[in-house]
Amino acid sequence: MPPPTHREPPVMTNPGADRVKSVRALSRRSVRDKTGRFLVEGPQSVREVVAHRPELVVDLYLTAESRARHADIVAAAEAADLYLHEVTDEVLAAMCDTLAPQGLAAVCRVVTATLDDVLAGQPRLLVLLTNVRDPGNAGTVIRGADAAGAAAVLVSDASVDVHAPKVVRSTAGSLFHLPLVTGLPVEETLVRLREAGIRVLAADGAGTTLLPDVDLSGPHVWVMGNEAWGLEESVRDQCDEVVRVPIYGKAESLNLAMAATVCLYASAAAHNR
Amino acid sequence: MPPPTHREPPVMTNPGADRVKSVRALSRRSVRDKTGRFLVEGPQSVREVVAHRPELVVDLYLTAESRARHADIVAAAEAADLYLHEVTDEVLAAMCDTLAPQGLAAVCRVVTATLDDVLAGQPRLLVLLTNVRDPGNAGTVIRGADAAGAAAVLVSDASVDVHAPKVVRSTAGSLFHLPLVTGLPVEETLVRLREAGIRVLAADGAGTTLLPDVDLSGPHVWVMGNEAWGLEESVRDQCDEVVRVPIYGKAESLNLAMAATVCLYASAAAHNR
């Protein structure tokens, strides 16, 4: 028998293999918590993790077609010495949460920052998600925070797991652009933020101050509540201001992600004026 | 046999009935186009259509539980002389596109405005959706346009059907708050808008002018392109300015609904300063 002509591992073709099942299991929070790993699906997100946080990538899976189409990602992954595994479409589909993973997925390590790390950077703009439960909303807020130049996103212990597949997809790569601090107890966190000289602004449809009337020039954090019932009263009471995005038409409200984006962009405008 | 004690029709209990099937069929665009009707699901949207456009409602279906829980909607519907039909949970589920219609749905007439109607009102703020294909994005932009006080939403002939169930849900009732003009040919529409003295601003990640640098004090329309590939060059060429929302962090872009909301709120701020 001739020796193998190259060092590449064989193409993975069996959707029922144990390894495939263990990747698929990462769509469950309990498995992510136990293993400290999560799955990143699709070229946009995989490109961003390879470019910005290659040290997080444990294994990168891709189809032959994807290897040809996304030569930029492959080159960056090889430059970072990552493990590339070629798989069939069937194997990739069996690994992924989404129906159309578009040829690429990466198993990554969950790495989060601490509040100390974030505060040491003297942040001027932060977001704190409390009780945010919808993965699409959470992901979109993280993307908006990134776009608006926030220093980090803080996530309370009662919010959705930001490493869930739908959150990761909704961030469109922003998950790898700025530090995340997760599992924070809200009230203690607000005390620490205020001690650090950061103004605490709640964004809430029941707020008494209108967004255009708020002084956003100094360091501040936007505290976002639950999609349906907003902020808890105990949290609102700890905030310096409860701010409402004005509604000029007949809409009852904006959704959480839209309200957060409008607030964050008002902050960015004030900081970059 | 005693005479019936009240005029209420009997509770609909058969999920396989022809009437149930004909309501369910409204989730298909061809059926909406043929019948000129669409389905509005859930208490939030049904409340808004009953309150703001009761003349659109053909039939209102609700469960017994919902009749008790949403007494405000029932009272408004009875005051408007609407037909209320009591149905079982199974019948309602069989009628609806969503898995959880929350006890209420209404079959409504599709009624749209014309560009002439809209221009006659001397609008100061408009949105034009061109090639917007994702129902959630389209619905969220309509909601954002409503919140920001836009006079109407214009929709091109190549965009998603704004009466599709997922668009209707995403508007959270805003579909019934401001006029919609649908099926518009884009280039002709831009000519007419400019003739009416309305500045045409394209929102595009490839724009050369930054949003904070645009004069938004006069009447203008925001032209939004496709989620993935933005605006067609022929359309961009017809715009007075191609405007980009600044990205302060590492995000590649905002999604369509977020970008539209940020632009619309910048307009609203300029108009309400």
XYZ file of C-alpha atoms in Angstrom, chain B residues 7-242:
236
model
C -78.269 35.788 17.828
C -74.638 34.651 18.233
C -73.488 32.154 15.625
C -72.364 28.798 17.053
C -68.749 28.316 18.116
C -66.629 27.081 15.202
C -65.109 23.776 16.293
C -64.022 22.059 13.070
C -60.402 22.800 12.063
C -61.055 21.048 8.745
C -63.951 23.335 7.701
C -63.773 25.092 4.336
C -63.931 28.477 5.996
C -60.899 27.640 8.157
C -58.988 26.495 5.093
C -59.840 29.663 3.197
C -58.503 31.798 6.078
C -55.345 29.685 6.286
C -54.835 30.118 2.539
C -54.289 33.859 3.108
C -50.735 33.043 4.166
C -50.072 32.541 0.412
C -49.377 35.649 -1.634
C -51.349 34.372 -4.649
C -54.460 33.996 -2.503
C -54.007 37.459 -0.974
C -53.606 38.945 -4.448
C -56.722 37.143 -5.736
C -58.983 37.861 -2.778
C -57.618 41.269 -1.731
C -57.604 40.052 1.865
C -54.964 39.255 4.458
C -54.796 37.895 7.986
C -53.923 39.852 11.110
C -52.892 37.645 14.041
C -52.606 38.180 17.784
C -53.980 40.777 20.211
C -51.446 43.542 19.533
C -52.088 43.735 15.798
C -55.824 43.036 16.057
C -56.193 45.783 18.680
C -54.506 48.292 16.367
C -56.551 47.444 13.274
C -59.807 47.568 15.251
C -58.829 50.892 16.835
C -57.355 52.632 13.782
C -58.811 50.978 10.662
C -61.992 49.076 11.656
C -63.302 49.530 8.106
C -60.642 47.038 6.940
C -61.912 44.194 9.136
C -64.058 41.580 7.396
C -64.225 38.947 10.162
C -62.788 38.725 13.628
C -62.120 35.281 15.135
C -61.465 34.754 18.818
C -61.463 32.062 21.475
C -63.684 32.168 24.554
C -60.644 32.793 26.735
C -59.581 35.665 24.530
C -63.059 37.191 24.617
C -62.726 37.427 28.388
C -59.104 38.532 28.445
C -59.309 41.192 25.726
C -62.545 42.908 26.696
C -61.146 46.204 25.339
C -60.747 44.766 21.842
C -64.172 43.093 21.960
C -65.841 46.334 23.070
C -64.115 48.333 20.312
C -65.027 45.684 17.727
C -68.685 45.660 18.810
C -68.779 49.451 18.767
C -67.532 49.290 15.170
C -70.192 46.684 14.297
C -67.643 44.031 13.360
C -68.461 40.340 12.964
C -67.091 38.365 15.912
C -66.832 34.606 15.536
C -66.005 32.429 18.498
C -63.626 29.592 17.626
C -61.779 26.870 19.489
C -58.001 27.015 19.986
C -57.658 24.259 17.369
C -59.634 26.200 14.777
C -57.625 29.368 15.399
C -54.330 27.482 15.156
C -55.489 25.926 11.880
C -56.322 29.376 10.504
C -53.068 31.086 11.439
C -49.543 31.204 10.117
C -48.016 31.635 13.547
C -47.825 28.733 15.983
C -49.225 30.833 18.818
C -51.839 33.305 17.559
C -52.724 34.175 21.191
C -56.459 33.773 20.826
C -57.332 36.359 18.163
C -57.150 36.885 14.414
C -58.874 39.126 11.886
C -59.391 38.758 8.151
C -58.886 42.232 6.688
C -59.178 43.931 3.324
C -55.940 45.033 1.676
C -56.272 48.792 1.268
C -53.303 50.860 0.190
C -52.877 54.527 -0.607
C -51.614 56.043 -3.867
C -48.530 58.183 -4.304
C -50.877 61.055 -5.234
C -52.666 60.749 -1.885
C -49.375 60.843 -0.042
C -47.927 63.776 -1.986
C -51.140 65.748 -1.520
C -50.402 65.734 2.220
C -47.067 67.539 1.664
C -45.089 64.899 3.535
C -41.894 65.901 5.337
C -40.554 62.397 5.996
C -40.996 59.252 3.890
C -39.345 55.859 3.462
C -39.078 53.946 0.207
C -38.266 50.236 0.412
C -36.645 48.923 -2.767
C -35.877 45.210 -3.074
C -36.345 44.601 0.630
C -36.971 40.858 0.806
C -36.863 39.859 4.452
C -40.303 40.103 6.097
C -38.887 40.876 9.548
C -36.780 43.727 8.182
C -39.661 45.202 6.200
C -41.997 45.054 9.192
C -39.431 46.546 11.549
C -38.756 49.439 9.147
C -42.506 50.152 8.957
C -42.630 50.172 12.765
C -39.595 52.478 12.908
C -41.101 54.803 10.293
C -44.271 55.030 12.340
C -42.350 55.709 15.573
C -40.259 58.405 13.896
C -43.387 60.110 12.576
C -42.981 59.373 8.858
C -45.976 60.396 6.746
C -46.080 57.120 4.770
C -44.093 54.077 3.723
C -43.571 53.510 -0.012
C -42.809 49.985 -1.214
C -41.321 49.078 -4.585
C -42.748 46.437 -6.902
C -39.705 44.215 -6.212
C -40.070 44.162 -2.415
C -41.666 41.651 -0.082
C -45.485 41.715 0.170
C -46.173 43.884 3.214
C -49.362 41.928 3.893
C -47.477 38.652 4.426
C -48.062 37.275 7.939
C -44.500 37.809 9.158
C -44.406 41.420 7.954
C -47.748 42.148 9.593
C -46.514 40.690 12.898
C -43.208 42.581 12.759
C -44.950 45.930 12.323
C -46.594 45.453 15.753
C -49.680 47.328 14.531
C -47.851 50.124 12.693
C -49.245 48.764 9.418
C -52.519 50.414 10.491
C -51.037 53.702 11.655
C -49.698 55.234 8.475
C -50.489 54.977 4.752
C -48.685 52.385 2.661
C -48.193 52.667 -1.084
C -47.180 49.374 -2.664
C -46.089 48.078 -6.067
C -44.226 51.256 -7.025
C -41.749 51.301 -9.915
C -38.653 52.784 -8.247
C -37.181 55.097 -10.871
C -40.494 56.701 -11.831
C -41.292 57.165 -8.147
C -38.002 58.931 -7.478
C -38.698 61.326 -10.355
C -42.101 62.155 -8.916
C -40.731 62.643 -5.396
C -38.057 65.032 -6.627
C -40.611 66.963 -8.680
C -42.598 67.358 -5.456
C -39.579 69.002 -3.797
C -38.669 65.999 -1.688
C -34.944 65.353 -1.288
C -33.972 61.784 -2.089
C -31.488 60.310 0.391
C -30.189 56.793 -0.093
C -29.116 54.916 3.032
C -26.244 52.698 1.996
C -23.180 51.291 3.730
C -21.161 52.371 0.687
C -22.353 55.974 0.962
C -19.915 58.868 0.834
C -21.755 61.294 3.132
C -21.931 60.542 6.859
C -25.343 60.774 8.507
C -24.342 63.497 11.031
C -23.224 65.702 8.102
C -26.553 65.640 6.235
C -28.997 68.532 6.442
C -32.263 66.845 7.390
C -34.323 69.969 8.036
C -36.382 69.891 4.811
C -38.766 67.270 3.366
C -36.929 64.077 2.403
C -37.311 60.389 1.667
C -34.991 57.624 2.861
C -34.424 55.030 0.139
C -33.508 51.611 1.525
C -32.041 48.840 -0.635
C -31.749 45.096 -0.416
C -30.480 43.529 2.853
C -27.538 41.812 1.187
C -26.515 43.843 -1.839
C -27.758 47.337 -0.968
C -29.025 49.724 -3.621
C -28.829 49.235 -7.357
C -26.445 51.654 -9.023
C -29.179 53.083 -11.257
C -31.156 53.954 -8.117
C -28.140 55.392 -6.277
C -27.461 57.637 -9.252
C -30.928 59.135 -8.940
C -30.469 60.101 -5.291
C -29.407 63.534 -4.069
C -27.078 61.988 -1.500
C -25.895 58.502 -0.625
